[in-house]
Amino acid sequence: MRNEELVDKIIKLKERRNAVILAHNYQLGEVQDIADFAGDSLELSQNAAKTNADVIVFCGVHFMAETAVILSPDKTVLLPASNAGCPMADMANAVQLKEKKREHPQAMVVSYVNTTAEVKAESDICCTSANAAGVVESLDTGEILFVPDRNLGHYVSTKTDKKMILWPGFCPTHVRILPQHILKAKEEYPGAVVVVHPECMAEVIALADEVLSTGGMVRYVRQNRAEDIILGTEIGMIHRLRKENPEKRYIPATEQAICPDMKLITLEKILRALEEMSPRVKVPEDIRIRAKVAVDRMLSIV
Ligand code: 13P
Ligand code: SF4
């Protein structure tokens, strides 16, 4: 089937099902284009919390769809590729976290939304890359156990006086971006600004002009006059930026920064998910209720 036919069928079926399509900024261009809303993790969870639709088709990875279920248990949440996971989220589980909490009984647990629902259920509060430093600062404690991204955690530690205990997780896509990639791009485009995601390694962040969530990048590029932008993040980001600001030049630090899980969702899979109302994401109710406390707490302070 041609893309136009697929898009036509998806739009008709979406209306019949009273569904909304949410897409992360790293999704394939054609998937972002068909979405009712494309954004970063924080914006997507805010949207999932307030939509009136009966069905959410979540074009992202598993933890994002789980967050939608946590916030909207009465809605049907579909993840068109059931195997779209986040390797970083899988680097922490509830058993390991309970053990770490015993080692650091004074610490409050801040979990990045890139975690499973059972890890969120063991956490005091969640954060995203857009609000991590603000969340940490908002807490009435001097000691934070930060799970699972050690790079985001390290970046936050440079913005706070609190003691940060870092989990050893990382994003396999963002650690592919190396300082030499940024240095080489800066040499080729001397007037360019360097914008990176906080999941990058500290050595890369040290070379950046701006460290932003994917939603922050959209706003920055919209408002900033710079014409050349070196991007230290997943390359799907360029589709969104180019669509909104076609006159600017986007230079990926490396073409290797691709998240394979984010690319699993296609127009065909979205159509099939809407036809079959599957694969559906579910979260056991006892875990959902505890995880919701941590997510709601985050949403109440941003
Ligand atoms: P954002 O919240 O910045 O969109 O990041 C999500 C993510 O998974 C980055 O790898
Ligand atoms: Fe997870 Fe990294 Fe992919 Fe984001 S880019 S979903 S953190 S593996």
GROMACS .gro file of C-alpha atoms and ligand atoms in nm:
model
  320
    1MET     CA    1   0.000   0.000   0.000
    2ARG     CA    2   0.127   0.349  -0.078
    3ASN     CA    3   0.191   0.593   0.210
    4GLU     CA    4  -0.100   0.818   0.105
    5GLU     CA    5  -0.340   0.525   0.114
    6LEU     CA    6  -0.210   0.418   0.454
    7VAL     CA    7  -0.240   0.771   0.591
    8ASP     CA    8  -0.596   0.796   0.458
    9LYS     CA    9  -0.699   0.467   0.620
   10ILE     CA   10  -0.530   0.557   0.951
   11ILE     CA   11  -0.706   0.892   0.970
   12LYS     CA   12  -1.050   0.740   0.901
   13LEU     CA   13  -1.003   0.455   1.148
   14LYS     CA   14  -0.858   0.688   1.410
   15GLU     CA   15  -1.178   0.893   1.400
   16ARG     CA   16  -1.399   0.585   1.424
   17ARG     CA   17  -1.208   0.461   1.728
   18ASN     CA   18  -1.191   0.807   1.890
   19ALA     CA   19  -0.813   0.763   1.902
   20VAL     CA   20  -0.529   1.007   1.935
   21ILE     CA   21  -0.180   0.943   1.794
   22LEU     CA   22   0.113   1.061   2.005
   23ALA     CA   23   0.467   1.043   1.865
   24HIS     CA   24   0.809   1.102   2.013
   25ASN     CA   25   1.047   1.340   1.835
   26TYR     CA   26   1.276   1.046   1.738
   27GLN     CA   27   1.006   0.861   1.541
   28LEU     CA   28   1.028   0.814   1.164
   29GLY     CA   29   0.928   1.131   0.976
   30GLU     CA   30   0.609   0.983   0.828
   31VAL     CA   31   0.502   0.870   1.176
   32GLN     CA   32   0.561   1.214   1.327
   33ASP     CA   33   0.369   1.368   1.037
   34ILE     CA   34   0.055   1.163   1.100
   35ALA     CA   35   0.058   1.222   1.476
   36ASP     CA   36  -0.189   1.453   1.651
   37PHE     CA   37   0.100   1.555   1.871
   38ALA     CA   38   0.477   1.505   1.851
   39GLY     CA   39   0.699   1.597   2.143
   40ASP     CA   40   0.942   1.504   2.417
   41SER     CA   41   0.874   1.261   2.704
   42LEU     CA   42   0.737   1.530   2.934
   43GLU     CA   43   0.506   1.683   2.674
   44LEU     CA   44   0.384   1.337   2.573
   45SER     CA   45   0.297   1.240   2.931
   46GLN     CA   46   0.119   1.574   2.981
   47ASN     CA   47  -0.079   1.508   2.663
   48ALA     CA   48  -0.160   1.150   2.764
   49ALA     CA   49  -0.290   1.280   3.098
   50LYS     CA   50  -0.529   1.533   2.948
   51THR     CA   51  -0.662   1.376   2.627
   52ASN     CA   52  -1.034   1.293   2.598
   53ALA     CA   53  -0.973   1.016   2.344
   54ASP     CA   54  -1.070   0.655   2.424
   55VAL     CA   55  -0.759   0.516   2.259
   56ILE     CA   56  -0.397   0.638   2.263
   57VAL     CA   57  -0.175   0.507   1.983
   58PHE     CA   58   0.167   0.560   2.133
   59CYS     CA   59   0.446   0.593   1.877
   60GLY     CA   60   0.750   0.572   2.099
   61VAL     CA   61   0.901   0.306   2.322
   62HIS     CA   62   0.747   0.082   2.588
   63PHE     CA   63   0.812   0.296   2.898
   64MET     CA   64   0.639   0.592   2.731
   65ALA     CA   65   0.326   0.388   2.657
   66GLU     CA   66   0.339   0.253   3.013
   67THR     CA   67   0.344   0.609   3.146
   68ALA     CA   68   0.030   0.680   2.944
   69VAL     CA   69  -0.138   0.374   3.105
   70ILE     CA   70  -0.023   0.487   3.450
   71LEU     CA   71  -0.188   0.825   3.395
   72SER     CA   72  -0.496   0.712   3.202
   73PRO     CA   73  -0.592   0.360   3.313
   74ASP     CA   74  -0.938   0.376   3.151
   75LYS     CA   75  -0.798   0.437   2.806
   76THR     CA   76  -0.672   0.172   2.567
   77VAL     CA   77  -0.303   0.237   2.505
   78LEU     CA   78  -0.162   0.076   2.192
   79LEU     CA   79   0.210   0.043   2.116
   80PRO     CA   80   0.216  -0.046   1.743
   81ALA     CA   81   0.548  -0.234   1.779
   82SER     CA   82   0.529  -0.437   2.099
   83ASN     CA   83   0.906  -0.498   2.092
   84ALA     CA   84   0.998  -0.126   2.095
   85GLY     CA   85   1.182  -0.101   2.425
   86CYS     CA   86   1.444   0.126   2.577
   87PRO     CA   87   1.770  -0.054   2.660
   88MET     CA   88   1.849   0.210   2.924
   89ALA     CA   89   1.515   0.152   3.101
   90ASP     CA   90   1.604  -0.218   3.114
   91MET     CA   91   1.926  -0.140   3.303
   92ALA     CA   92   1.735  -0.108   3.634
   93ASN     CA   93   1.478  -0.337   3.792
   94ALA     CA   94   1.275  -0.321   4.113
   95VAL     CA   95   1.477  -0.586   4.298
   96GLN     CA   96   1.804  -0.404   4.231
   97LEU     CA   97   1.649  -0.071   4.326
   98LYS     CA   98   1.512  -0.203   4.657
   99GLU     CA   99   1.863  -0.327   4.740
  100LYS     CA  100   2.019   0.013   4.658
  101LYS     CA  101   1.754   0.187   4.869
  102ARG     CA  102   1.858  -0.029   5.165
  103GLU     CA  103   2.220   0.082   5.111
  104HIS     CA  104   2.114   0.450   5.107
  105PRO     CA  105   1.820   0.480   5.346
  106GLN     CA  106   1.849   0.862   5.366
  107ALA     CA  107   1.831   0.917   4.990
  108MET     CA  108   1.519   1.007   4.794
  109VAL     CA  109   1.480   0.817   4.468
  110VAL     CA  110   1.445   1.024   4.151
  111SER     CA  111   1.376   0.803   3.852
  112TYR     CA  112   1.404   0.921   3.496
  113VAL     CA  113   1.082   0.841   3.307
  114ASN     CA  114   1.299   0.603   3.103
  115THR     CA  115   1.225   0.329   3.358
  116THR     CA  116   0.978   0.043   3.387
  117ALA     CA  117   0.654   0.093   3.582
  118GLU     CA  118   0.785  -0.133   3.861
  119VAL     CA  119   1.091   0.092   3.904
  120LYS     CA  120   0.868   0.402   3.910
  121ALA     CA  121   0.661   0.228   4.179
  122GLU     CA  122   0.976   0.212   4.396
  123SER     CA  123   1.061   0.580   4.334
  124ASP     CA  124   0.973   0.899   4.521
  125ILE     CA  125   0.940   1.109   4.207
  126CYS     CA  126   1.002   1.089   3.832
  127CYS     CA  127   1.176   1.337   3.608
  128THR     CA  128   1.244   1.382   3.238
  129SER     CA  129   1.541   1.538   3.063
  130ALA     CA  130   1.338   1.862   3.050
  131ASN     CA  131   1.292   1.899   3.426
  132ALA     CA  132   1.553   1.678   3.599
  133ALA     CA  133   1.746   1.959   3.771
  134GLY     CA  134   1.423   2.130   3.884
  135VAL     CA  135   1.284   1.805   4.025
  136VAL     CA  136   1.604   1.738   4.222
  137GLU     CA  137   1.610   2.095   4.357
  138SER     CA  138   1.243   2.074   4.459
  139LEU     CA  139   1.306   1.790   4.702
  140ASP     CA  140   1.348   1.847   5.072
  141THR     CA  141   1.656   1.627   5.105
  142GLY     CA  142   2.031   1.654   5.060
  143GLU     CA  143   2.079   1.308   4.911
  144ILE     CA  144   1.940   1.174   4.583
  145LEU     CA  145   1.954   0.826   4.435
  146PHE     CA  146   1.925   0.893   4.061
  147VAL     CA  147   1.808   0.608   3.837
  148PRO     CA  148   1.906   0.488   3.573
  149ASP     CA  149   2.096   0.737   3.352
  150ARG     CA  150   2.439   0.815   3.494
  151ASN     CA  151   2.502   1.078   3.225
  152LEU     CA  152   2.184   1.275   3.292
  153GLY     CA  153   2.250   1.225   3.665
  154HIS     CA  154   2.603   1.360   3.630
  155TYR     CA  155   2.475   1.661   3.435
  156VAL     CA  156   2.220   1.734   3.711
  157SER     CA  157   2.498   1.700   3.972
  158THR     CA  158   2.671   2.000   3.810
  159LYS     CA  159   2.356   2.208   3.876
  160THR     CA  160   2.296   2.120   4.241
  161ASP     CA  161   2.482   2.102   4.573
  162LYS     CA  162   2.293   1.787   4.670
  163LYS     CA  163   2.476   1.457   4.697
  164MET     CA  164   2.388   1.250   4.390
  165ILE     CA  165   2.424   0.872   4.392
  166LEU     CA  166   2.424   0.763   4.028
  167TRP     CA  167   2.295   0.435   3.888
  168PRO     CA  168   2.533   0.296   3.622
  169GLY     CA  169   2.283   0.305   3.331
  170PHE     CA  170   2.326   0.485   2.999
  171CYS     CA  171   2.165   0.531   2.659
  172PRO     CA  172   2.347   0.316   2.399
  173THR     CA  173   2.248   0.562   2.126
  174HIS     CA  174   2.369   0.881   2.293
  175VAL     CA  175   2.701   0.734   2.410
  176ARG     CA  176   2.786   0.682   2.042
  177ILE     CA  177   2.829   1.057   2.019
  178LEU     CA  178   3.194   1.130   2.098
  179PRO     CA  179   3.385   1.453   2.173
  180GLN     CA  180   3.581   1.414   1.848
  181HIS     CA  181   3.254   1.418   1.650
  182ILE     CA  182   3.166   1.755   1.799
  183LEU     CA  183   3.519   1.893   1.752
  184LYS     CA  184   3.526   1.786   1.387
  185ALA     CA  185   3.183   1.938   1.316
  186LYS     CA  186   3.288   2.263   1.488
  187GLU     CA  187   3.596   2.279   1.268
  188GLU     CA  188   3.382   2.234   0.955
  189TYR     CA  189   3.111   2.478   1.069
  190PRO     CA  190   3.288   2.736   1.287
  191GLY     CA  191   2.980   2.959   1.328
  192ALA     CA  192   2.749   2.675   1.436
  193VAL     CA  193   2.592   2.635   1.779
  194VAL     CA  194   2.628   2.297   1.949
  195VAL     CA  195   2.307   2.158   2.100
  196VAL     CA  196   2.320   1.824   2.281
  197HIS     CA  197   2.090   1.600   2.483
  198PRO     CA  198   2.179   1.545   2.852
  199GLU     CA  199   2.201   1.168   2.790
  200CYS     CA  200   2.534   1.243   2.618
  201MET     CA  201   2.858   1.177   2.804
  202ALA     CA  202   3.004   1.455   3.022
  203GLU     CA  203   3.294   1.505   2.775
  204VAL     CA  204   3.041   1.582   2.500
  205ILE     CA  205   2.826   1.803   2.722
  206ALA     CA  206   3.140   2.003   2.808
  207LEU     CA  207   3.167   2.105   2.440
  208ALA     CA  208   2.803   2.213   2.402
  209ASP     CA  209   2.648   2.560   2.391
  210GLU     CA  210   2.309   2.422   2.501
  211VAL     CA  211   2.204   2.102   2.680
  212LEU     CA  212   1.835   2.041   2.613
  213SER     CA  213   1.555   1.785   2.603
  214THR     CA  214   1.420   1.715   2.255
  215GLY     CA  215   1.129   1.955   2.321
  216GLY     CA  216   1.379   2.214   2.444
  217MET     CA  217   1.569   2.176   2.115
  218VAL     CA  218   1.252   2.252   1.917
  219ARG     CA  219   1.193   2.573   2.114
  220TYR     CA  220   1.560   2.675   2.106
  221VAL     CA  221   1.590   2.640   1.728
  222ARG     CA  222   1.262   2.829   1.681
  223GLN     CA  223   1.384   3.122   1.891
  224ASN     CA  224   1.758   3.133   1.824
  225ARG     CA  225   1.903   3.315   1.525
  226ALA     CA  226   2.184   3.066   1.463
  227GLU     CA  227   2.169   2.924   1.112
  228ASP     CA  228   2.394   2.621   1.157
  229ILE     CA  229   2.315   2.378   1.437
  230ILE     CA  230   2.536   2.084   1.535
  231LEU     CA  231   2.310   1.826   1.698
  232GLY     CA  232   2.424   1.578   1.960
  233THR     CA  233   2.117   1.357   1.975
  234GLU     CA  234   1.922   1.088   1.790
  235ILE     CA  235   1.902   1.188   1.425
  236GLY     CA  236   1.520   1.156   1.402
  237MET     CA  237   1.523   1.498   1.567
  238ILE     CA  238   1.631   1.659   1.241
  239HIS     CA  239   1.297   1.579   1.071
  240ARG     CA  240   1.104   1.783   1.327
  241LEU     CA  241   1.352   2.073   1.327
  242ARG     CA  242   1.374   2.089   0.948
  243LYS     CA  243   0.995   2.083   0.910
  244GLU     CA  244   0.957   2.384   1.139
  245ASN     CA  245   1.270   2.576   1.036
  246PRO     CA  246   1.361   2.463   0.683
  247GLU     CA  247   1.596   2.756   0.624
  248LYS     CA  248   1.847   2.639   0.886
  249ARG     CA  249   2.123   2.380   0.847
  250TYR     CA  250   2.132   2.077   1.080
  251ILE     CA  251   2.457   1.891   1.125
  252PRO     CA  252   2.431   1.560   1.310
  253ALA     CA  253   2.739   1.507   1.533
  254THR     CA  254   2.733   1.152   1.397
  255GLU     CA  255   2.495   0.969   1.163
  256GLN     CA  256   2.542   0.669   1.394
  257ALA     CA  257   2.317   0.817   1.662
  258ILE     CA  258   2.011   0.611   1.573
  259CYS     CA  259   1.784   0.447   1.830
  260PRO     CA  260   1.676   0.120   1.661
  261ASP     CA  261   1.378   0.081   1.895
  262MET     CA  262   1.238   0.420   1.801
  263LYS     CA  263   1.242   0.315   1.434
  264LEU     CA  264   1.030   0.001   1.480
  265ILE     CA  265   0.699   0.181   1.440
  266THR     CA  266   0.578   0.223   1.082
  267LEU     CA  267   0.257   0.344   0.917
  268GLU     CA  268   0.164  -0.020   0.842
  269LYS     CA  269   0.197  -0.110   1.210
  270ILE     CA  270  -0.010   0.190   1.318
  271LEU     CA  271  -0.290   0.087   1.083
  272ARG     CA  272  -0.276  -0.275   1.203
  273ALA     CA  273  -0.280  -0.164   1.567
  274LEU     CA  274  -0.593   0.042   1.506
  275GLU     CA  275  -0.760  -0.242   1.314
  276GLU     CA  276  -0.683  -0.509   1.572
  277MET     CA  277  -0.676  -0.282   1.881
  278SER     CA  278  -0.350  -0.453   1.967
  279PRO     CA  279  -0.070  -0.469   2.090
  280ARG     CA  280  -0.216  -0.315   2.404
  281VAL     CA  281   0.008  -0.207   2.695
  282LYS     CA  282  -0.108  -0.293   3.045
  283VAL     CA  283   0.032  -0.232   3.393
  284PRO     CA  284  -0.077  -0.436   3.699
  285GLU     CA  285  -0.304  -0.216   3.912
  286ASP     CA  286  -0.099  -0.235   4.236
  287ILE     CA  287   0.216  -0.122   4.049
  288ARG     CA  288   0.025   0.141   3.851
  289ILE     CA  289  -0.112   0.308   4.165
  290ARG     CA  290   0.234   0.332   4.325
  291ALA     CA  291   0.401   0.444   4.001
  292LYS     CA  292   0.134   0.712   3.953
  293VAL     CA  293   0.234   0.878   4.278
  294ALA     CA  294   0.586   0.936   4.140
  295VAL     CA  295   0.463   1.054   3.797
  296ASP     CA  296   0.190   1.282   3.941
  297ARG     CA  297   0.440   1.433   4.180
  298MET     CA  298   0.660   1.526   3.885
  299LEU     CA  299   0.367   1.667   3.684
  300SER     CA  300   0.259   1.879   3.980
  301ILE     CA  301   0.589   2.067   3.991
  302VAL     CA  302   0.638   2.139   3.618
  30313P     P1  303   1.328   1.357   2.567
  30313P     O1  304   1.244   1.354   2.691
  30313P     O2  305   1.428   1.469   2.567
  30313P     O3  306   1.242   1.358   2.447
  30313P     O4  307   1.417   1.225   2.562
  30313P     C1  308   1.364   1.097   2.563
  30313P     C2  309   1.463   0.995   2.525
  30313P     O5  310   1.439   0.878   2.528
  30313P     C3  311   1.592   1.043   2.484
  30313P     O6  312   1.673   0.938   2.449
  304SF4    FE1  313   1.613   0.471   2.529
  304SF4    FE2  314   1.824   0.597   2.426
  304SF4    FE3  315   1.638   0.504   2.264
  304SF4    FE4  316   1.588   0.716   2.421
  304SF4     S1  317   1.734   0.705   2.252
  304SF4     S2  318   1.454   0.541   2.388
  304SF4     S3  319   1.705   0.659   2.603
  304SF4     S4  320   1.773   0.383   2.397
   0.00000   0.00000   0.00000
